[in-house]
Short mmCIF file of C-alpha atoms and ligand atoms in Angstrom, two decimals:
data_model
loop_
_atom_site.label_atom_id
_atom_site.label_comp_id
_atom_site.label_asym_id
_atom_site.label_seq_id
_atom_site.Cartn_x
_atom_site.Cartn_y
_atom_site.Cartn_z
CA UNK A 1 -48.56 -29.64 -37.82
CA UNK A 2 -49.25 -32.87 -39.62
CA UNK A 3 -47.27 -33.85 -42.65
CA UNK A 4 -49.36 -33.83 -45.81
CA UNK A 5 -49.15 -37.59 -46.16
CA UNK A 6 -52.77 -37.84 -47.25
CA UNK A 7 -51.94 -36.34 -50.63
CA UNK A 8 -51.41 -38.53 -53.62
CA UNK A 9 -48.25 -38.49 -55.68
CA UNK A 10 -49.49 -35.90 -58.16
CA UNK A 11 -49.86 -32.41 -56.81
CA UNK A 12 -52.03 -29.95 -58.74
CA UNK A 13 -50.53 -28.24 -61.78
CA UNK A 14 -50.09 -24.48 -62.16
CA UNK A 15 -53.17 -24.17 -64.46
CA UNK A 16 -55.25 -26.15 -61.97
CA UNK A 17 -54.24 -23.78 -59.18
CA UNK A 18 -54.89 -20.76 -61.44
CA UNK A 19 -58.39 -21.97 -62.08
CA UNK A 20 -59.16 -22.83 -58.45
CA UNK A 21 -57.90 -19.50 -57.12
CA UNK A 22 -60.25 -17.41 -59.27
CA UNK A 23 -62.94 -17.59 -56.63
CA UNK A 24 -61.16 -17.00 -53.30
CA UNK A 25 -64.40 -17.51 -51.35
CA UNK A 26 -64.57 -21.17 -52.33
CA UNK A 27 -60.84 -21.79 -52.87
CA UNK A 28 -59.52 -20.92 -49.42
CA UNK A 29 -60.33 -22.29 -45.97
CA UNK A 30 -58.65 -19.39 -44.18
CA UNK A 31 -61.35 -16.70 -43.70
CA UNK A 32 -58.88 -13.85 -44.34
CA UNK A 33 -57.89 -15.37 -47.68
CA UNK A 34 -61.48 -16.29 -48.56
CA UNK A 35 -62.40 -12.61 -48.23
CA UNK A 36 -59.37 -11.56 -50.29
CA UNK A 37 -59.32 -10.03 -53.74
CA UNK A 38 -57.16 -11.74 -56.31
CA UNK A 39 -54.79 -9.62 -58.38
CA UNK A 40 -55.53 -9.97 -62.10
CA UNK A 41 -53.47 -9.09 -65.16
CA UNK A 42 -54.69 -7.05 -68.11
CA UNK A 43 -56.27 -10.15 -69.64
CA UNK A 44 -58.33 -10.72 -66.52
CA UNK A 45 -56.31 -13.79 -65.58
CA UNK A 46 -54.68 -14.24 -62.14
CA UNK A 47 -51.32 -12.52 -61.94
CA UNK A 48 -48.71 -15.19 -61.23
CA UNK A 49 -45.03 -15.57 -60.51
CA UNK A 50 -43.51 -18.99 -60.62
CA UNK A 51 -40.42 -21.12 -60.36
CA UNK A 52 -39.76 -24.83 -60.66
CA UNK A 53 -41.85 -25.95 -57.69
CA UNK A 54 -44.60 -23.45 -57.14
CA UNK A 55 -46.91 -20.82 -58.54
CA UNK A 56 -47.50 -17.67 -56.50
CA UNK A 57 -50.64 -15.52 -56.57
CA UNK A 58 -51.02 -12.00 -55.24
CA UNK A 59 -54.07 -11.51 -53.10
CA UNK A 60 -55.24 -8.37 -51.37
CA UNK A 61 -56.32 -9.56 -47.94
CA UNK A 62 -57.45 -8.00 -44.66
CA UNK A 63 -53.86 -7.31 -43.67
CA UNK A 64 -52.57 -6.01 -46.98
CA UNK A 65 -51.21 -7.71 -50.10
CA UNK A 66 -50.10 -11.28 -49.58
CA UNK A 67 -48.40 -14.00 -51.60
CA UNK A 68 -50.20 -17.33 -51.75
CA UNK A 69 -47.65 -19.95 -52.76
CA UNK A 70 -49.13 -23.12 -54.24
CA UNK A 71 -46.76 -26.04 -54.69
CA UNK A 72 -46.70 -28.30 -57.73
CA UNK A 73 -44.69 -30.95 -55.89
CA UNK A 74 -44.30 -31.89 -52.30
CA UNK A 75 -41.53 -30.01 -50.49
CA UNK A 76 -39.27 -32.16 -48.32
CA UNK A 77 -40.53 -31.99 -44.72
CA UNK A 78 -42.61 -28.95 -45.76
CA UNK A 79 -45.04 -28.65 -42.84
CA UNK A 80 -42.38 -29.45 -40.24
CA UNK A 81 -39.86 -27.10 -41.76
CA UNK A 82 -42.18 -24.09 -42.04
CA UNK A 83 -43.70 -24.69 -38.57
CA UNK A 84 -40.32 -25.05 -36.99
CA UNK A 85 -38.99 -21.93 -38.75
CA UNK A 86 -42.00 -19.88 -37.62
CA UNK A 87 -41.38 -20.91 -34.00
CA UNK A 88 -37.64 -20.34 -34.26
CA UNK A 89 -37.88 -16.76 -35.55
CA UNK A 90 -40.12 -15.80 -32.63
CA UNK A 91 -36.99 -15.79 -30.46
CA UNK A 92 -34.32 -15.27 -33.13
CA UNK A 93 -35.88 -13.07 -35.81
CA UNK A 94 -34.24 -12.78 -39.20
CA UNK A 95 -35.22 -9.73 -41.25
CA UNK A 96 -33.78 -11.18 -44.47
CA UNK A 97 -36.22 -14.09 -44.55
CA UNK A 98 -39.78 -13.23 -45.52
CA UNK A 99 -42.16 -14.58 -42.86
CA UNK A 100 -43.99 -17.63 -44.15
CA UNK A 101 -46.84 -19.70 -42.74
CA UNK A 102 -47.67 -23.21 -43.86
CA UNK A 103 -51.45 -23.64 -44.07
CA UNK A 104 -52.19 -27.35 -44.21
CA UNK A 105 -55.79 -26.77 -45.26
CA UNK A 106 -54.89 -24.19 -47.84
CA UNK A 107 -56.60 -24.35 -51.21
CA UNK A 108 -59.37 -26.53 -52.63
CA UNK A 109 -58.45 -28.02 -56.01
CA UNK A 110 -60.61 -30.62 -57.68
CA UNK A 111 -62.39 -31.49 -54.45
CA UNK A 112 -59.23 -31.96 -52.31
CA UNK A 113 -57.45 -29.61 -49.93
CA UNK A 114 -53.82 -28.79 -50.62
CA UNK A 115 -51.40 -26.89 -48.41
CA UNK A 116 -50.25 -23.38 -49.30
CA UNK A 117 -47.49 -21.16 -47.96
CA UNK A 118 -48.77 -17.74 -47.02
CA UNK A 119 -46.40 -14.75 -47.00
CA UNK A 120 -46.66 -11.00 -47.12
CA UNK A 121 -46.25 -9.80 -50.71
CA UNK A 122 -42.70 -8.54 -51.22
CA UNK A 123 -42.54 -5.73 -53.78
CA UNK A 124 -39.71 -5.73 -56.27
CA UNK A 125 -37.93 -7.63 -59.00
CA UNK A 126 -36.07 -10.89 -58.85
CA UNK A 127 -32.31 -10.38 -58.58
CA UNK A 128 -31.59 -11.10 -62.27
CA UNK A 129 -34.03 -8.40 -63.40
CA UNK A 130 -32.65 -5.99 -60.80
CA UNK A 131 -29.08 -6.49 -62.05
CA UNK A 132 -30.19 -6.09 -65.66
CA UNK A 133 -31.99 -2.87 -64.78
CA UNK A 134 -28.89 -1.33 -63.20
CA UNK A 135 -26.26 -2.54 -65.68
CA UNK A 136 -25.03 0.95 -66.43
CA UNK A 137 -25.06 2.06 -62.79
CA UNK A 138 -21.97 0.57 -61.15
CA UNK A 139 -22.61 2.42 -57.90
CA UNK A 140 -26.08 0.90 -57.62
CA UNK A 141 -24.67 -2.57 -58.31
CA UNK A 142 -22.01 -2.14 -55.63
CA UNK A 143 -24.67 -0.89 -53.24
CA UNK A 144 -26.70 -4.00 -54.01
CA UNK A 145 -23.65 -6.17 -53.33
CA UNK A 146 -23.19 -4.40 -49.98
CA UNK A 147 -26.83 -5.05 -49.11
CA UNK A 148 -26.29 -8.69 -50.01
CA UNK A 149 -23.61 -8.91 -47.32
CA UNK A 150 -26.17 -7.54 -44.86
CA UNK A 151 -28.60 -10.31 -45.82
CA UNK A 152 -25.94 -12.96 -45.24
CA UNK A 153 -25.00 -11.48 -41.90
CA UNK A 154 -28.64 -11.49 -40.82
CA UNK A 155 -28.93 -15.17 -41.70
CA UNK A 156 -25.70 -16.02 -39.91
CA UNK A 157 -26.65 -14.03 -36.81
CA UNK A 158 -29.98 -15.84 -36.62
CA UNK A 159 -28.20 -19.17 -37.10
CA UNK A 160 -30.27 -19.99 -40.18
CA UNK A 161 -29.42 -21.21 -43.68
CA UNK A 162 -31.61 -20.41 -46.69
CA UNK A 163 -30.56 -23.48 -48.64
CA UNK A 164 -31.47 -22.32 -52.17
CA UNK A 165 -29.79 -18.99 -52.84
CA UNK A 166 -30.31 -18.07 -56.51
CA UNK A 167 -31.73 -15.10 -58.43
CA UNK A 168 -35.39 -16.25 -58.37
CA UNK A 169 -35.41 -16.39 -54.59
CA UNK A 170 -33.99 -12.91 -54.01
CA UNK A 171 -36.35 -9.96 -54.41
CA UNK A 172 -34.95 -6.44 -54.78
CA UNK A 173 -37.05 -3.34 -54.17
CA UNK A 174 -36.63 0.18 -55.58
CA UNK A 175 -34.27 1.12 -52.74
CA UNK A 176 -32.16 -1.96 -53.53
CA UNK A 177 -33.20 -3.65 -50.32
CA UNK A 178 -33.12 -7.42 -50.55
CA UNK A 179 -35.54 -9.98 -49.25
CA UNK A 180 -35.33 -13.78 -49.48
CA UNK A 181 -38.34 -15.88 -50.48
CA UNK A 182 -38.83 -19.60 -51.26
CA UNK A 183 -38.08 -21.14 -47.88
CA UNK A 184 -38.54 -24.78 -48.95
CA UNK A 185 -34.86 -25.47 -48.36
CA UNK A 186 -34.36 -23.47 -45.16
CA UNK A 187 -32.14 -25.04 -42.56
CA UNK A 188 -33.38 -24.66 -39.01
CA UNK A 189 -31.13 -25.87 -36.17
CA UNK A 190 -33.70 -28.33 -34.81
CA UNK A 191 -34.20 -29.82 -38.26
CA UNK A 192 -30.83 -31.58 -38.29
CA UNK A 193 -32.37 -35.00 -38.69
CA UNK A 194 -34.63 -34.08 -41.57
CA UNK A 195 -33.89 -35.23 -45.06
CA UNK A 196 -32.11 -32.54 -47.02
CA UNK A 197 -34.33 -30.53 -49.35
CA UNK A 198 -33.48 -30.63 -53.06
CA UNK A 199 -29.96 -29.59 -53.92
CA UNK A 200 -29.61 -25.97 -54.95
CA UNK A 201 -29.64 -24.51 -58.45
CA UNK A 202 -26.83 -26.00 -60.63
CA UNK A 203 -25.64 -22.55 -61.77
CA UNK A 204 -25.14 -21.54 -58.12
CA UNK A 205 -24.17 -24.62 -56.18
CA UNK A 206 -20.74 -25.99 -55.43
CA UNK A 207 -19.69 -28.58 -58.06
CA UNK A 208 -19.35 -31.28 -55.41
CA UNK A 209 -22.15 -30.17 -53.13
CA UNK A 210 -22.62 -32.89 -50.55
CA UNK A 211 -26.00 -34.11 -49.37
CA UNK A 212 -24.84 -33.92 -45.76
CA UNK A 213 -23.89 -30.26 -45.91
CA UNK A 214 -26.06 -28.45 -43.39
CA UNK A 215 -26.61 -25.12 -41.80
CA UNK A 216 -25.21 -21.76 -42.67
CA UNK A 217 -22.29 -23.35 -44.56
CA UNK A 218 -24.83 -24.39 -47.16
CA UNK A 219 -25.19 -20.80 -48.29
CA UNK A 220 -21.53 -19.76 -48.46
CA UNK A 221 -20.79 -20.81 -52.04
CA UNK A 222 -23.99 -19.55 -53.75
CA UNK A 223 -23.82 -16.39 -51.63
CA UNK A 224 -20.32 -15.73 -52.95
CA UNK A 225 -21.44 -16.49 -56.51
CA UNK A 226 -24.12 -13.80 -56.21
CA UNK A 227 -21.83 -11.31 -54.49
CA UNK A 228 -19.03 -11.69 -57.00
CA UNK A 229 -21.45 -11.60 -59.95
CA UNK A 230 -22.83 -8.23 -58.86
CA UNK A 231 -19.36 -6.71 -58.36
CA UNK A 232 -18.04 -8.23 -61.58
CA UNK A 233 -20.91 -6.81 -63.63
CA UNK A 234 -20.46 -3.42 -61.94
CA UNK A 235 -16.86 -3.37 -63.21
CA UNK A 236 -17.58 -4.95 -66.61
CA UNK A 237 -21.25 -4.73 -67.72
CA UNK A 238 -20.40 -6.67 -70.89
CA UNK A 239 -20.31 -9.80 -68.72
CA UNK A 240 -24.09 -9.72 -68.73
CA UNK A 241 -24.01 -11.32 -72.18
CA UNK A 242 -23.37 -14.57 -70.24
CA UNK A 243 -26.78 -14.28 -68.59
CA UNK A 244 -29.19 -16.93 -69.89
CA UNK A 245 -32.40 -16.49 -67.78
CA UNK A 246 -31.21 -19.46 -65.70
CA UNK A 247 -28.13 -17.86 -64.18
CA UNK A 248 -26.46 -14.52 -63.48
CA UNK A 249 -23.05 -14.85 -65.18
CA UNK A 250 -21.68 -18.16 -63.81
CA UNK A 251 -22.74 -21.50 -65.22
CA UNK A 252 -22.44 -24.98 -63.82
CA UNK A 253 -19.64 -25.63 -66.33
CA UNK A 254 -17.58 -22.78 -64.87
CA UNK A 255 -17.66 -24.45 -61.45
CA UNK A 256 -16.79 -27.82 -62.97
CA UNK A 257 -13.72 -26.29 -64.64
CA UNK A 258 -12.44 -23.78 -62.11
CA UNK A 259 -10.09 -21.24 -63.62
CA UNK A 260 -10.34 -22.85 -67.06
CA UNK A 261 -13.35 -21.28 -68.81
CA UNK A 262 -13.54 -17.90 -70.60
CA UNK A 263 -15.49 -16.43 -67.68
CA UNK A 264 -12.69 -17.07 -65.19
CA UNK A 265 -10.25 -15.48 -67.62
CA UNK A 266 -12.39 -12.37 -67.93
CA UNK A 267 -12.80 -12.13 -64.18
CA UNK A 268 -9.05 -12.44 -63.72
CA UNK A 269 -8.64 -9.46 -66.05
CA UNK A 270 -11.44 -7.40 -64.49
CA UNK A 271 -10.93 -3.62 -64.36
CA UNK A 272 -11.67 -4.02 -60.63
CA UNK A 273 -8.63 -5.79 -59.11
CA UNK A 274 -10.71 -6.90 -56.11
CA UNK A 275 -12.97 -8.84 -58.48
CA UNK A 276 -9.90 -10.62 -59.84
CA UNK A 277 -8.74 -11.54 -56.33
CA UNK A 278 -12.17 -12.74 -55.25
CA UNK A 279 -12.62 -14.79 -58.41
CA UNK A 280 -9.37 -16.63 -57.65
CA UNK A 281 -10.77 -17.49 -54.23
CA UNK A 282 -14.08 -18.71 -55.68
CA UNK A 283 -12.29 -20.78 -58.29
CA UNK A 284 -10.08 -22.34 -55.59
CA UNK A 285 -13.21 -23.10 -53.56
CA UNK A 286 -14.62 -25.11 -56.48
CA UNK A 287 -11.74 -27.56 -56.04
CA UNK A 288 -12.05 -27.71 -52.23
CA UNK A 289 -14.61 -29.61 -50.21
CA UNK A 290 -17.97 -27.79 -50.39
CA UNK A 291 -18.03 -27.06 -46.65
CA UNK A 292 -14.82 -25.03 -46.96
CA UNK A 293 -16.19 -22.41 -49.34
CA UNK A 294 -15.63 -18.79 -48.42
CA UNK A 295 -18.66 -16.61 -47.82
CA UNK A 296 -18.76 -12.98 -49.03
CA UNK A 297 -17.13 -11.77 -45.78
CA UNK A 298 -14.15 -14.02 -46.39
CA UNK A 299 -13.91 -12.89 -50.01
CA UNK A 300 -13.90 -9.27 -48.89
CA UNK A 301 -11.26 -9.93 -46.24
CA UNK A 302 -9.02 -11.60 -48.78
CA UNK A 303 -9.48 -8.82 -51.34
CA UNK A 304 -8.58 -6.13 -48.83
CA UNK A 305 -10.44 -2.91 -48.07
CA UNK A 306 -12.58 -1.32 -50.75
CA UNK A 307 -11.31 2.02 -52.08
CA UNK A 308 -14.85 3.48 -52.02
N1 ADP B 1 -43.63 -13.36 -50.79
C1 ADP B 1 -43.50 -13.09 -52.09
N2 ADP B 1 -43.76 -11.84 -52.56
C2 ADP B 1 -43.65 -11.55 -53.88
N3 ADP B 1 -43.26 -12.44 -54.82
C3 ADP B 1 -42.97 -13.69 -54.41
C4 ADP B 1 -43.07 -14.09 -53.04
N4 ADP B 1 -42.72 -15.39 -52.94
C5 ADP B 1 -42.41 -15.78 -54.20
N5 ADP B 1 -42.56 -14.78 -55.09
C6 ADP B 1 -42.32 -14.82 -56.55
O1 ADP B 1 -42.72 -16.08 -57.04
C7 ADP B 1 -41.62 -16.76 -57.67
C8 ADP B 1 -41.73 -18.24 -57.39
O2 ADP B 1 -41.79 -18.46 -56.00
P1 ADP B 1 -40.79 -19.48 -55.29
O3 ADP B 1 -41.19 -19.53 -53.87
O4 ADP B 1 -39.38 -19.13 -55.58
O5 ADP B 1 -41.17 -20.87 -55.99
P2 ADP B 1 -40.29 -22.02 -56.66
O6 ADP B 1 -40.09 -23.04 -55.59
O7 ADP B 1 -41.12 -22.53 -57.77
O8 ADP B 1 -39.01 -21.44 -57.11
C9 ADP B 1 -40.38 -16.11 -57.08
O9 ADP B 1 -39.29 -16.20 -57.96
C10 ADP B 1 -40.85 -14.67 -56.87
O10 ADP B 1 -40.73 -13.95 -58.07
MG1 MG B 2 -37.75 -20.25 -56.10
#
């Protein structure tokens, strides 16, 4: 439960981790991981997934496939946050959040031990790929949006905030079930005094997101961005041309100019009138204080009951 203060300013790079991980027996201190078999791609190199802060390897361990998350920079209050979350979910479980364990003595790189986050491997695609895959299946996209509301309710019922809702942190399986990963920004009630993790993704966060915004309110705006994006694309698949790899359909500039970019205009004219109503709410939220943003439940309430 110690903070990884012993580590220098430069954390290992993704290639350094990829090299170290090739021999699990020497790379990992945890005996289960040391006995594991690393998943390789067709070129015989470790299969990786990555984002801005970490590279993730798939390892077949004693208890099934797991994700070994190796960080390329130090997460804010990492050890404390993951330890506190693990304890918290013992009494208030949250199915939407993938269980994650911080291993302080995780992986040996260049003669030094670095922490890793160990999780079960979640099968599926990131949310952007899942939406792209179902572009011509509006029913599937609406089903996905409904499952997204379930995820948000599970977080709210557990009293937890994810803190970095964006496509890369949402995995979607073949049944369109959703699972959240990347818990570096999770808000746990007893972590109120901790420094805030990095602000969320610019194409998802409120334009005036405040550093002091805490708790479940943190998720309301990006959760609504995701919810509305899925429903909007279900009604008008052509909107997907606004997808850039970094976003779904909204960009930072849309939030900075609520109601005044081509996207807002298209949403206002959506074939699904509920999308038009919800987009007016989201655009109004951009001009309000970030803590007053509506979550998907509020958007749904304002749009009235769904015909289907
Ligand atoms: N438990 C997991 N199971 C399967 N894939 C995962 C898991 N955790 C992360 N990933 C994949 O690895 C990618 C990067 O991991 P993430 O924790 O989001 O790191 P970053 O902080 O760099 O964004 C994710 O977008 C996802 O595709
Ligand atoms: Mg991520």
